């Protein structure tokens, strides 16, 4: 522990942020870095060259504006582990077979990170904020006698649910993977889930289980957990999760609200695959609350046949839409379908198809957007909350079925598309098509029906959450005060 509290308190705090190299994990930590810098913390954001290229302009703009923030680039050891050069991000891996090599490469970042920290004296590092997957940062923190704070990229509801299910072993009380069981001790509402829908922590993965065990062990030594959420959204879950871990839990979100201008929103995450001015002009031409924005995330690897059903369902709904599709393996089959069926010609004026990266926060904030079809990744979910939008939920894997429970059953701002089982990486062929076009059409109609009282109530509740989120991040709000507490807790360490 630090030798002198008073000397530390007189020194500018220096937070070293180390995100996991996947878009859904990096984006909130970039926002977090800027939030800390805005509060006077010196921030080093550590990543690799390929990943840095995705958001370097945002950090440069923040630094040029006077914020004490810098980007630290350390080489990614692709060749050393047998990965093709340039594959520095989980999203870019062409095959699940490369995952173990990818994690080995991440572990090899420990030495260059420590070399950087050894040279840092003005100000010296105060703490490490790192992704749960980077378990070796706990050893680095111990060597430098500073605390490590864990970032999961999940909400407290899902973190607590995972913890309690594992603690009480309730998933073993059912006789099949599809039999529902009660999630204990999370919220007053009766919320059930099936074994098939549980996050990866419950899934046996022989090639990765040793990494997962090290992550869990490292978390037990962490000083606390930082969460991209706000206390009012999760009604008691942050406190209960902190008590369950016997650790500090700071809810400091929604961090996406730190993006105040269109340029930051446009460049958030990656370079957009569409001209954002064209996109905004198209949205300007639509009625308020009429457009459905559909995006299933940067890790979506659905079969071309499932993408076709989704597209035809959006078209059949009659609502204008923006549909984001991630190119990937066998994407040529989807492109062939587009060409042969004339889909893009048919939807001209009524829909936009974005193949690649979309400026999601910018789109969701537009008054014409009235609904969000989402995979329930936490970043997308909290961005939907910030935009005051009701959601259509289509969970794919990880903790996304838990997030769906929060959205649909607890917050009551969502409509299920009807997915009951996950589509994990490598299982796409085995799972096949889960949702037909009629299911998509039905969900869109339920969400967007302006005459239905339940749809109106759902939309009103969603708008209420948006205002709640803004109050939490305003000066004096719960998340604002939690950032202050976190900074003070590190100073007192």
Tab-separated table of C-alpha atoms in Angstrom:
chain	number	residue	atom	x	y	z
A	1	UNK	CA	0.000	0.000	0.000
A	2	UNK	CA	1.128	3.584	-0.537
A	3	UNK	CA	3.626	4.857	2.009
A	4	UNK	CA	2.210	8.337	2.350
A	5	UNK	CA	-1.461	9.168	1.951
A	6	UNK	CA	-0.859	12.906	2.271
A	7	UNK	CA	1.768	12.964	-0.481
A	8	UNK	CA	-0.548	10.997	-2.766
A	9	UNK	CA	-3.428	13.351	-2.079
A	10	UNK	CA	-1.277	16.320	-3.096
A	11	UNK	CA	-0.327	14.639	-6.373
A	12	UNK	CA	-2.499	14.672	-9.479
A	13	UNK	CA	-4.135	11.246	-9.767
A	14	UNK	CA	-3.022	9.173	-12.756
A	15	UNK	CA	-5.395	6.441	-13.935
A	16	UNK	CA	-4.048	3.844	-16.370
A	17	UNK	CA	-6.916	2.416	-18.446
A	18	UNK	CA	-6.361	-0.885	-20.251
A	19	UNK	CA	-9.375	-2.007	-22.314
A	20	UNK	CA	-9.894	-5.471	-23.781
A	21	UNK	CA	-9.375	-5.400	-27.547
A	22	UNK	CA	-12.994	-5.762	-28.679
A	23	UNK	CA	-15.238	-2.901	-29.767
A	24	UNK	CA	-17.889	-3.460	-27.110
A	25	UNK	CA	-15.242	-3.307	-24.390
A	26	UNK	CA	-13.111	-0.493	-25.811
A	27	UNK	CA	-15.838	2.040	-26.574
A	28	UNK	CA	-17.072	2.592	-22.992
A	29	UNK	CA	-13.512	2.748	-21.649
A	30	UNK	CA	-12.642	5.495	-24.131
A	31	UNK	CA	-15.666	7.448	-22.890
A	32	UNK	CA	-14.602	6.665	-19.329
A	33	UNK	CA	-11.090	7.965	-19.981
A	34	UNK	CA	-12.472	11.294	-21.125
A	35	UNK	CA	-14.834	11.512	-18.131
A	36	UNK	CA	-11.961	10.987	-15.703
A	37	UNK	CA	-9.827	13.555	-17.548
A	38	UNK	CA	-12.669	16.087	-17.362
A	39	UNK	CA	-12.509	15.712	-13.576
A	40	UNK	CA	-8.787	16.524	-13.435
A	41	UNK	CA	-7.406	12.984	-13.496
A	42	UNK	CA	-4.367	12.379	-15.691
A	43	UNK	CA	-5.331	9.449	-17.917
A	44	UNK	CA	-3.184	7.035	-19.903
A	45	UNK	CA	-5.252	4.916	-22.288
A	46	UNK	CA	-3.216	1.866	-23.267
A	47	UNK	CA	-3.842	-0.117	-26.455
A	48	UNK	CA	-2.154	-1.440	-29.601
A	49	UNK	CA	-1.531	0.398	-32.910
A	50	UNK	CA	-4.346	-1.184	-34.925
A	51	UNK	CA	-6.863	-0.489	-32.158
A	52	UNK	CA	-5.528	3.019	-31.580
A	53	UNK	CA	-6.258	3.902	-35.207
A	54	UNK	CA	-9.986	3.436	-34.521
A	55	UNK	CA	-10.262	6.208	-31.953
A	56	UNK	CA	-7.015	8.191	-32.037
A	57	UNK	CA	-8.739	11.293	-33.406
A	58	UNK	CA	-11.150	11.385	-30.436
A	59	UNK	CA	-8.296	11.236	-27.905
A	60	UNK	CA	-6.255	13.789	-29.871
A	61	UNK	CA	-9.215	16.181	-29.917
A	62	UNK	CA	-9.693	15.749	-26.173
A	63	UNK	CA	-5.990	16.329	-25.510
A	64	UNK	CA	-5.877	19.388	-27.788
A	65	UNK	CA	-8.802	20.850	-25.848
A	66	UNK	CA	-6.635	20.791	-22.720
A	67	UNK	CA	-7.738	17.545	-21.104
A	68	UNK	CA	-4.919	15.597	-19.366
A	69	UNK	CA	-5.267	12.466	-21.478
A	70	UNK	CA	-2.898	10.541	-23.707
A	71	UNK	CA	-2.890	7.452	-25.864
A	72	UNK	CA	-0.155	4.904	-25.143
A	73	UNK	CA	0.524	2.376	-27.901
A	74	UNK	CA	2.301	-0.911	-27.256
A	75	UNK	CA	3.026	-3.466	-30.003
A	76	UNK	CA	0.684	-6.427	-30.400
A	77	UNK	CA	2.712	-9.686	-30.600
A	78	UNK	CA	0.914	-11.206	-33.588
A	79	UNK	CA	3.876	-13.111	-35.013
A	80	UNK	CA	4.963	-14.459	-31.634
A	81	UNK	CA	1.676	-16.334	-31.179
A	82	UNK	CA	1.073	-17.224	-34.819
A	83	UNK	CA	-1.659	-14.695	-35.604
A	84	UNK	CA	-1.789	-12.873	-38.949
A	85	UNK	CA	-0.461	-9.324	-38.631
A	86	UNK	CA	-3.244	-6.799	-38.051
A	87	UNK	CA	-5.579	-9.143	-36.178
A	88	UNK	CA	-5.439	-7.112	-32.967
A	89	UNK	CA	-9.146	-6.972	-32.177
A	90	UNK	CA	-11.609	-9.744	-31.335
A	91	UNK	CA	-14.001	-8.407	-33.983
A	92	UNK	CA	-11.403	-8.934	-36.712
A	93	UNK	CA	-10.684	-12.609	-35.979
A	94	UNK	CA	-11.945	-14.689	-38.922
A	95	UNK	CA	-12.266	-17.907	-36.901
A	96	UNK	CA	-12.956	-18.990	-33.337
A	97	UNK	CA	-9.967	-21.321	-33.687
A	98	UNK	CA	-7.721	-18.261	-33.268
A	99	UNK	CA	-9.182	-17.254	-29.897
A	100	UNK	CA	-6.597	-19.001	-27.740
A	101	UNK	CA	-3.752	-17.428	-29.713
A	102	UNK	CA	-5.458	-14.049	-29.324
A	103	UNK	CA	-5.639	-14.419	-25.531
A	104	UNK	CA	-2.004	-15.537	-25.420
A	105	UNK	CA	-1.068	-12.368	-27.282
A	106	UNK	CA	-3.033	-10.264	-24.791
A	107	UNK	CA	-1.127	-11.869	-21.911
A	108	UNK	CA	2.155	-10.916	-23.573
A	109	UNK	CA	1.228	-7.230	-23.253
A	110	UNK	CA	2.067	-7.363	-19.536
A	111	UNK	CA	5.802	-6.716	-19.906
A	112	UNK	CA	5.527	-3.728	-22.272
A	113	UNK	CA	2.817	-2.229	-20.041
A	114	UNK	CA	5.064	-2.585	-16.999
A	115	UNK	CA	7.980	-1.048	-18.890
A	116	UNK	CA	5.774	1.959	-19.637
A	117	UNK	CA	4.656	2.249	-16.006
A	118	UNK	CA	8.247	2.086	-14.743
A	119	UNK	CA	9.055	5.222	-16.711
A	120	UNK	CA	6.021	7.142	-15.472
A	121	UNK	CA	6.891	9.481	-12.633
A	122	UNK	CA	5.113	12.727	-13.418
A	123	UNK	CA	2.560	11.917	-12.203
A	124	UNK	CA	3.207	8.327	-11.134
A	125	UNK	CA	0.340	5.866	-11.716
A	126	UNK	CA	-2.381	5.844	-9.043
A	127	UNK	CA	-4.401	2.851	-10.231
A	128	UNK	CA	-5.106	0.501	-13.109
A	129	UNK	CA	-8.625	0.272	-14.536
A	130	UNK	CA	-8.680	-2.826	-16.710
A	131	UNK	CA	-11.061	-5.223	-18.381
A	132	UNK	CA	-11.894	-8.429	-16.525
A	133	UNK	CA	-10.270	-10.410	-19.363
A	134	UNK	CA	-6.866	-8.835	-18.704
A	135	UNK	CA	-6.360	-10.758	-15.456
A	136	UNK	CA	-2.594	-10.227	-15.481
A	137	UNK	CA	-3.080	-6.529	-14.727
A	138	UNK	CA	-3.824	-7.553	-11.114
A	139	UNK	CA	-0.234	-8.782	-10.820
A	140	UNK	CA	1.010	-5.585	-12.453
A	141	UNK	CA	-0.991	-3.501	-9.959
A	142	UNK	CA	0.486	-5.498	-7.066
A	143	UNK	CA	4.025	-4.964	-8.361
A	144	UNK	CA	3.488	-1.215	-8.540
A	145	UNK	CA	1.649	-1.127	-5.211
A	146	UNK	CA	-1.464	0.440	-6.729
A	147	UNK	CA	-5.099	-0.731	-6.792
A	148	UNK	CA	-6.716	-2.465	-9.737
A	149	UNK	CA	-10.318	-1.673	-10.642
A	150	UNK	CA	-12.201	-4.183	-12.810
A	151	UNK	CA	-14.450	-3.284	-15.734
A	152	UNK	CA	-16.806	-6.010	-16.982
A	153	UNK	CA	-18.766	-4.125	-19.635
A	154	UNK	CA	-21.952	-5.450	-18.008
A	155	UNK	CA	-24.680	-3.932	-15.830
A	156	UNK	CA	-25.104	-4.658	-12.117
A	157	UNK	CA	-28.343	-6.587	-12.713
A	158	UNK	CA	-26.543	-9.117	-14.930
A	159	UNK	CA	-23.416	-9.203	-12.762
A	160	UNK	CA	-25.461	-9.865	-9.627
A	161	UNK	CA	-27.680	-12.424	-11.375
A	162	UNK	CA	-24.606	-14.317	-12.598
A	163	UNK	CA	-23.051	-14.206	-9.126
A	164	UNK	CA	-26.204	-15.391	-7.344
A	165	UNK	CA	-26.985	-18.188	-9.801
A	166	UNK	CA	-23.446	-19.495	-9.385
A	167	UNK	CA	-23.470	-19.039	-5.606
A	168	UNK	CA	-26.755	-20.895	-5.074
A	169	UNK	CA	-26.200	-23.377	-7.929
A	170	UNK	CA	-29.849	-22.974	-8.961
A	171	UNK	CA	-29.086	-23.781	-12.595
A	172	UNK	CA	-28.417	-27.356	-11.493
A	173	UNK	CA	-31.899	-27.687	-9.986
A	174	UNK	CA	-33.596	-28.076	-13.389
A	175	UNK	CA	-33.713	-31.211	-15.510
A	176	UNK	CA	-33.039	-29.682	-18.931
A	177	UNK	CA	-31.388	-26.698	-20.610
A	178	UNK	CA	-34.802	-25.295	-21.567
A	179	UNK	CA	-36.549	-25.552	-18.181
A	180	UNK	CA	-36.840	-22.093	-16.571
A	181	UNK	CA	-35.649	-21.405	-13.031
A	182	UNK	CA	-35.907	-18.378	-10.753
A	183	UNK	CA	-32.968	-15.970	-10.521
A	184	UNK	CA	-32.486	-15.491	-6.750
A	185	UNK	CA	-31.987	-12.229	-4.880
A	186	UNK	CA	-31.655	-9.696	-7.685
A	187	UNK	CA	-34.919	-7.734	-8.059
A	188	UNK	CA	-38.356	-7.896	-6.396
A	189	UNK	CA	-39.936	-9.112	-9.641
A	190	UNK	CA	-40.025	-12.840	-10.367
A	191	UNK	CA	-37.466	-13.233	-13.173
A	192	UNK	CA	-36.745	-16.631	-14.697
A	193	UNK	CA	-34.127	-17.847	-17.142
A	194	UNK	CA	-33.059	-21.168	-18.651
A	195	UNK	CA	-29.703	-22.903	-18.493
A	196	UNK	CA	-29.293	-22.458	-22.260
A	197	UNK	CA	-29.580	-18.676	-21.847
A	198	UNK	CA	-26.870	-18.319	-19.193
A	199	UNK	CA	-23.733	-16.300	-19.989
A	200	UNK	CA	-20.372	-17.741	-20.941
A	201	UNK	CA	-19.289	-18.072	-17.308
A	202	UNK	CA	-21.471	-21.208	-17.173
A	203	UNK	CA	-20.371	-22.674	-20.512
A	204	UNK	CA	-17.568	-25.247	-20.618
A	205	UNK	CA	-14.939	-24.166	-23.154
A	206	UNK	CA	-11.937	-26.513	-22.839
A	207	UNK	CA	-9.659	-24.244	-24.873
A	208	UNK	CA	-10.401	-21.159	-22.758
A	209	UNK	CA	-11.399	-22.396	-19.293
A	210	UNK	CA	-7.913	-21.817	-17.854
A	211	UNK	CA	-8.085	-18.148	-18.888
A	212	UNK	CA	-11.545	-17.825	-17.325
A	213	UNK	CA	-10.332	-19.330	-14.039
A	214	UNK	CA	-7.496	-16.802	-13.916
A	215	UNK	CA	-9.959	-13.949	-14.554
A	216	UNK	CA	-12.095	-15.051	-11.600
A	217	UNK	CA	-9.096	-15.439	-9.322
A	218	UNK	CA	-7.736	-12.014	-10.284
A	219	UNK	CA	-11.074	-10.360	-9.605
A	220	UNK	CA	-10.995	-11.510	-5.974
A	221	UNK	CA	-7.936	-9.300	-5.408
A	222	UNK	CA	-9.388	-6.212	-7.137
A	223	UNK	CA	-10.067	-3.016	-5.193
A	224	UNK	CA	-13.485	-2.620	-6.780
A	225	UNK	CA	-15.650	-2.684	-9.890
A	226	UNK	CA	-16.588	0.209	-12.169
A	227	UNK	CA	-19.874	-0.094	-14.061
A	228	UNK	CA	-21.265	1.756	-17.085
A	229	UNK	CA	-24.722	2.218	-15.597
A	230	UNK	CA	-26.521	4.435	-13.110
A	231	UNK	CA	-27.951	3.528	-9.739
A	232	UNK	CA	-31.515	4.644	-10.424
A	233	UNK	CA	-31.798	2.316	-13.435
A	234	UNK	CA	-30.958	-0.807	-11.460
A	235	UNK	CA	-32.802	-0.101	-8.205
A	236	UNK	CA	-30.661	-1.674	-5.507
A	237	UNK	CA	-28.588	-4.023	-7.687
A	238	UNK	CA	-25.349	-1.984	-7.341
A	239	UNK	CA	-25.571	-2.078	-3.536
A	240	UNK	CA	-26.434	-5.785	-3.448
A	241	UNK	CA	-23.660	-6.605	-5.905
A	242	UNK	CA	-21.129	-4.667	-3.818
A	243	UNK	CA	-22.266	-6.507	-0.688
A	244	UNK	CA	-22.042	-9.865	-2.466
A	245	UNK	CA	-18.444	-9.164	-3.527
A	246	UNK	CA	-17.530	-7.256	-0.365
A	247	UNK	CA	-16.034	-4.649	-2.682
A	248	UNK	CA	-16.690	-1.122	-3.814
A	249	UNK	CA	-18.912	-0.759	-6.888
A	250	UNK	CA	-19.033	2.592	-8.679
A	251	UNK	CA	-21.799	3.185	-11.248
A	252	UNK	CA	-20.513	6.088	-13.338
A	253	UNK	CA	-22.646	5.903	-16.491
A	254	UNK	CA	-24.109	6.161	-18.948
A	255	UNK	CA	-20.645	7.044	-20.252
A	256	UNK	CA	-21.954	7.531	-23.816
A	257	UNK	CA	-23.483	10.826	-22.647
A	258	UNK	CA	-19.939	12.239	-22.565
A	259	UNK	CA	-20.142	12.512	-26.382
A	260	UNK	CA	-21.569	15.991	-26.776
A	261	UNK	CA	-20.937	16.858	-30.423
A	262	UNK	CA	-21.761	15.129	-33.693
A	263	UNK	CA	-18.101	14.548	-34.577
A	264	UNK	CA	-17.470	12.563	-31.390
A	265	UNK	CA	-20.687	10.611	-31.919
A	266	UNK	CA	-19.800	9.908	-35.543
A	267	UNK	CA	-16.278	8.656	-34.781
A	268	UNK	CA	-17.180	6.703	-31.653
A	269	UNK	CA	-15.908	3.153	-32.026
A	270	UNK	CA	-14.734	3.135	-35.644
A	271	UNK	CA	-14.964	4.963	-38.941
A	272	UNK	CA	-18.565	4.927	-40.098
A	273	UNK	CA	-19.420	2.936	-43.233
A	274	UNK	CA	-21.902	5.598	-44.328
A	275	UNK	CA	-21.761	9.340	-44.900
A	276	UNK	CA	-23.255	10.617	-41.667
A	277	UNK	CA	-24.637	13.765	-43.308
A	278	UNK	CA	-26.572	11.638	-45.796
A	279	UNK	CA	-27.825	9.514	-42.919
A	280	UNK	CA	-28.997	12.551	-40.927
A	281	UNK	CA	-30.623	14.154	-43.978
A	282	UNK	CA	-32.504	10.909	-44.638
A	283	UNK	CA	-33.670	10.837	-41.020
A	284	UNK	CA	-34.683	14.514	-41.256
A	285	UNK	CA	-37.106	13.528	-44.016
A	286	UNK	CA	-38.960	11.049	-41.772
A	287	UNK	CA	-41.741	11.591	-39.254
A	288	UNK	CA	-40.801	11.714	-35.555
A	289	UNK	CA	-40.648	8.280	-33.870
A	290	UNK	CA	-41.259	6.459	-37.168
A	291	UNK	CA	-37.876	4.841	-37.930
A	292	UNK	CA	-36.700	1.480	-36.585
A	293	UNK	CA	-32.944	1.224	-36.079
A	294	UNK	CA	-31.796	-2.422	-36.270
A	295	UNK	CA	-28.297	-3.461	-35.265
A	296	UNK	CA	-27.191	-6.760	-33.729
A	297	UNK	CA	-23.712	-5.661	-32.705
A	298	UNK	CA	-20.085	-5.970	-33.742
A	299	UNK	CA	-19.913	-9.662	-32.770
A	300	UNK	CA	-22.973	-10.741	-34.783
A	301	UNK	CA	-22.212	-13.771	-36.946
A	302	UNK	CA	-25.716	-14.863	-37.946
A	303	UNK	CA	-26.157	-17.040	-41.015
A	304	UNK	CA	-26.983	-15.279	-44.301
A	305	UNK	CA	-30.350	-17.085	-44.243
A	306	UNK	CA	-31.165	-15.502	-40.864
A	307	UNK	CA	-30.110	-12.061	-42.085
A	308	UNK	CA	-32.442	-12.484	-45.059
A	309	UNK	CA	-35.383	-13.215	-42.742
A	310	UNK	CA	-34.541	-10.156	-40.646
A	311	UNK	CA	-34.388	-7.913	-43.711
A	312	UNK	CA	-37.649	-9.216	-45.146
A	313	UNK	CA	-39.338	-8.782	-41.768
A	314	UNK	CA	-38.223	-5.161	-41.543
A	315	UNK	CA	-39.461	-4.555	-45.081
A	316	UNK	CA	-42.810	-6.242	-44.385
A	317	UNK	CA	-43.397	-4.133	-41.269
A	318	UNK	CA	-43.958	-1.057	-43.422
A	319	UNK	CA	-41.881	1.110	-41.061
A	320	UNK	CA	-38.922	3.088	-42.376
A	321	UNK	CA	-35.714	1.534	-41.048
A	322	UNK	CA	-31.948	1.710	-40.827
A	323	UNK	CA	-30.420	-1.765	-40.766
A	324	UNK	CA	-26.770	-2.340	-39.858
A	325	UNK	CA	-25.151	-5.599	-40.979
A	326	UNK	CA	-21.630	-6.691	-40.090
A	327	UNK	CA	-19.747	-8.289	-43.016
A	328	UNK	CA	-18.214	-11.621	-42.084
A	329	UNK	CA	-17.729	-15.227	-43.087
A	330	UNK	CA	-20.051	-16.265	-45.958
A	331	UNK	CA	-21.154	-12.643	-46.340
A	332	UNK	CA	-20.920	-13.100	-50.098
A	333	UNK	CA	-24.077	-15.241	-49.878
A	334	UNK	CA	-25.963	-12.331	-48.338
A	335	UNK	CA	-24.597	-9.960	-50.986
A	336	UNK	CA	-25.697	-12.375	-53.708
A	337	UNK	CA	-29.203	-12.387	-52.244
A	338	UNK	CA	-29.243	-8.582	-52.166
A	339	UNK	CA	-28.236	-8.480	-55.813
A	340	UNK	CA	-30.568	-11.218	-57.052
A	341	UNK	CA	-33.634	-10.105	-55.099
A	342	UNK	CA	-33.218	-6.367	-55.662
A	343	UNK	CA	-33.754	-5.732	-51.958
A	344	UNK	CA	-31.911	-2.419	-51.855
A	345	UNK	CA	-33.840	-1.129	-54.858
A	346	UNK	CA	-37.132	-2.148	-53.238
A	347	UNK	CA	-36.378	-0.333	-49.986
A	348	UNK	CA	-35.023	2.814	-51.634
A	349	UNK	CA	-36.438	5.795	-49.780
A	350	UNK	CA	-37.944	3.546	-47.116
A	351	UNK	CA	-34.833	1.938	-45.688
A	352	UNK	CA	-31.066	2.252	-45.439
A	353	UNK	CA	-28.746	-0.753	-45.315
A	354	UNK	CA	-25.354	-0.053	-43.717
A	355	UNK	CA	-22.782	-2.797	-44.267
A	356	UNK	CA	-20.108	-2.194	-41.663
A	357	UNK	CA	-19.914	0.306	-38.816
A	358	UNK	CA	-22.682	2.799	-38.053
A	359	UNK	CA	-22.595	5.991	-35.944
A	360	UNK	CA	-25.086	4.408	-33.553
A	361	UNK	CA	-25.291	7.071	-30.840
A	362	UNK	CA	-25.782	9.753	-33.492
A	363	UNK	CA	-28.606	7.798	-35.144
A	364	UNK	CA	-30.367	6.825	-31.911
A	365	UNK	CA	-30.425	10.452	-30.786
A	366	UNK	CA	-32.372	11.586	-33.873
A	367	UNK	CA	-36.016	12.493	-33.278
A	368	UNK	CA	-37.146	10.378	-36.259
A	369	UNK	CA	-35.952	7.152	-34.616
A	370	UNK	CA	-38.746	5.540	-32.636
A	371	UNK	CA	-37.510	2.022	-31.908
A	372	UNK	CA	-34.319	0.031	-31.545
A	373	UNK	CA	-33.963	-3.630	-32.563
A	374	UNK	CA	-30.955	-4.719	-30.515
A	375	UNK	CA	-28.928	-7.788	-29.527
A	376	UNK	CA	-29.001	-6.539	-25.925
A	377	UNK	CA	-25.261	-6.084	-25.613
A	378	UNK	CA	-24.925	-3.750	-22.646
A	379	UNK	CA	-23.455	-0.820	-24.597
A	380	UNK	CA	-26.356	-0.874	-27.040
A	381	UNK	CA	-28.892	-1.376	-24.261
A	382	UNK	CA	-27.695	1.604	-22.224
A	383	UNK	CA	-27.452	3.714	-25.405
A	384	UNK	CA	-31.084	2.826	-26.120
A	385	UNK	CA	-31.960	3.916	-22.582
A	386	UNK	CA	-30.116	7.230	-23.064
A	387	UNK	CA	-32.081	7.845	-26.260
A	388	UNK	CA	-35.423	7.188	-24.589
A	389	UNK	CA	-36.271	4.421	-27.051
A	390	UNK	CA	-38.366	1.289	-26.570
A	391	UNK	CA	-36.512	-1.789	-27.812
A	392	UNK	CA	-37.028	-5.035	-29.682
A	393	UNK	CA	-34.782	-7.589	-27.998
A	394	UNK	CA	-32.854	-10.220	-29.979
A	395	UNK	CA	-30.146	-11.601	-27.645
A	396	UNK	CA	-27.358	-13.636	-29.231
A	397	UNK	CA	-24.996	-14.849	-26.474
A	398	UNK	CA	-22.974	-13.797	-23.395
A	399	UNK	CA	-25.126	-12.054	-20.751
A	400	UNK	CA	-27.521	-10.694	-23.379
A	401	UNK	CA	-30.464	-12.853	-22.257
A	402	UNK	CA	-30.076	-11.375	-18.760
A	403	UNK	CA	-30.055	-7.878	-20.250
A	404	UNK	CA	-33.223	-8.808	-22.135
A	405	UNK	CA	-34.853	-9.729	-18.813
A	406	UNK	CA	-33.950	-6.305	-17.431
A	407	UNK	CA	-35.296	-4.474	-20.490
A	408	UNK	CA	-38.525	-6.451	-20.954
A	409	UNK	CA	-39.533	-7.646	-17.496
A	410	UNK	CA	-38.003	-5.182	-15.029
A	411	UNK	CA	-37.870	-1.847	-16.883
A	412	UNK	CA	-40.761	-2.851	-19.175
A	413	UNK	CA	-39.474	-0.936	-22.202
A	414	UNK	CA	-38.963	-3.857	-24.584
A	415	UNK	CA	-40.671	-6.401	-26.829
A	416	UNK	CA	-39.099	-9.833	-27.299
A	417	UNK	CA	-38.556	-11.034	-30.843
A	418	UNK	CA	-38.795	-14.551	-29.420
A	419	UNK	CA	-35.263	-15.981	-29.345
A	420	UNK	CA	-34.947	-18.761	-26.733
A	421	UNK	CA	-31.419	-20.101	-27.304
A	422	UNK	CA	-28.060	-18.416	-27.922
A	423	UNK	CA	-26.056	-18.431	-31.140
A	424	UNK	CA	-22.493	-18.771	-29.896
A	425	UNK	CA	-19.497	-18.358	-32.157
A	426	UNK	CA	-19.017	-21.586	-34.096
A	427	UNK	CA	-22.580	-22.854	-33.520
A	428	UNK	CA	-24.279	-20.811	-36.250
A	429	UNK	CA	-24.824	-23.733	-38.642
A	430	UNK	CA	-26.100	-26.001	-35.877
A	431	UNK	CA	-28.607	-23.403	-34.630
A	432	UNK	CA	-29.849	-22.238	-38.041
A	433	UNK	CA	-32.688	-19.732	-38.434
A	434	UNK	CA	-34.353	-18.827	-35.125
A	435	UNK	CA	-36.608	-15.951	-36.181
A	436	UNK	CA	-38.685	-15.891	-39.352
A	437	UNK	CA	-39.726	-12.699	-41.134
A	438	UNK	CA	-43.222	-12.861	-39.597
A	439	UNK	CA	-41.695	-12.810	-36.111
A	440	UNK	CA	-39.696	-9.697	-36.962
A	441	UNK	CA	-42.753	-8.021	-38.495
A	442	UNK	CA	-44.878	-8.852	-35.422
A	443	UNK	CA	-42.297	-7.418	-32.997
A	444	UNK	CA	-41.905	-4.196	-35.009
A	445	UNK	CA	-45.671	-3.718	-35.174
A	446	UNK	CA	-46.050	-4.308	-31.429
A	447	UNK	CA	-43.337	-1.775	-30.653
A	448	UNK	CA	-44.332	0.931	-33.122
A	449	UNK	CA	-48.148	0.791	-32.921
A	450	UNK	CA	-49.061	4.366	-31.978
A	451	UNK	CA	-52.652	3.410	-31.122
A	452	UNK	CA	-51.875	0.594	-28.691
A	453	UNK	CA	-52.007	1.650	-25.035
A	454	UNK	CA	-49.257	-0.737	-23.947
A	455	UNK	CA	-46.987	0.563	-26.725
A	456	UNK	CA	-47.690	4.135	-25.586
A	457	UNK	CA	-46.920	3.233	-21.961
A	458	UNK	CA	-43.724	1.481	-23.014
A	459	UNK	CA	-42.599	4.580	-24.892
A	460	UNK	CA	-43.410	6.843	-21.938
A	461	UNK	CA	-41.405	4.633	-19.587
A	462	UNK	CA	-38.471	4.722	-22.025
A	463	UNK	CA	-38.585	8.525	-22.125
A	464	UNK	CA	-38.600	8.599	-18.340
A	465	UNK	CA	-35.424	6.505	-18.245
A	466	UNK	CA	-33.728	8.942	-20.629
A	467	UNK	CA	-34.381	11.838	-18.258
A	468	UNK	CA	-33.227	9.720	-15.323
A	469	UNK	CA	-29.955	8.959	-17.135
A	470	UNK	CA	-29.307	12.623	-17.836
A	471	UNK	CA	-29.936	13.595	-14.225
A	472	UNK	CA	-27.527	10.886	-13.044
A	473	UNK	CA	-24.667	12.285	-15.145
A	474	UNK	CA	-25.375	15.971	-14.474
A	475	UNK	CA	-23.332	17.725	-11.799
A	476	UNK	CA	-24.604	16.496	-8.441
A	477	UNK	CA	-26.216	13.382	-9.961
A	478	UNK	CA	-25.496	9.871	-8.707
A	479	UNK	CA	-22.976	8.951	-11.414
A	480	UNK	CA	-21.245	12.330	-11.168
A	481	UNK	CA	-20.865	11.864	-7.412
A	482	UNK	CA	-19.661	8.280	-7.869
A	483	UNK	CA	-16.815	9.505	-10.089
A	484	UNK	CA	-15.881	11.915	-7.300
A	485	UNK	CA	-16.000	9.047	-4.794
A	486	UNK	CA	-13.860	6.815	-6.992
A	487	UNK	CA	-11.188	9.501	-7.386
A	488	UNK	CA	-11.192	10.124	-3.626
A	489	UNK	CA	-11.068	6.400	-2.828
A	490	UNK	CA	-7.969	6.045	-4.992
A	491	UNK	CA	-6.375	9.079	-3.329
A	492	UNK	CA	-7.033	7.476	0.067
A	493	UNK	CA	-5.729	4.037	-0.928
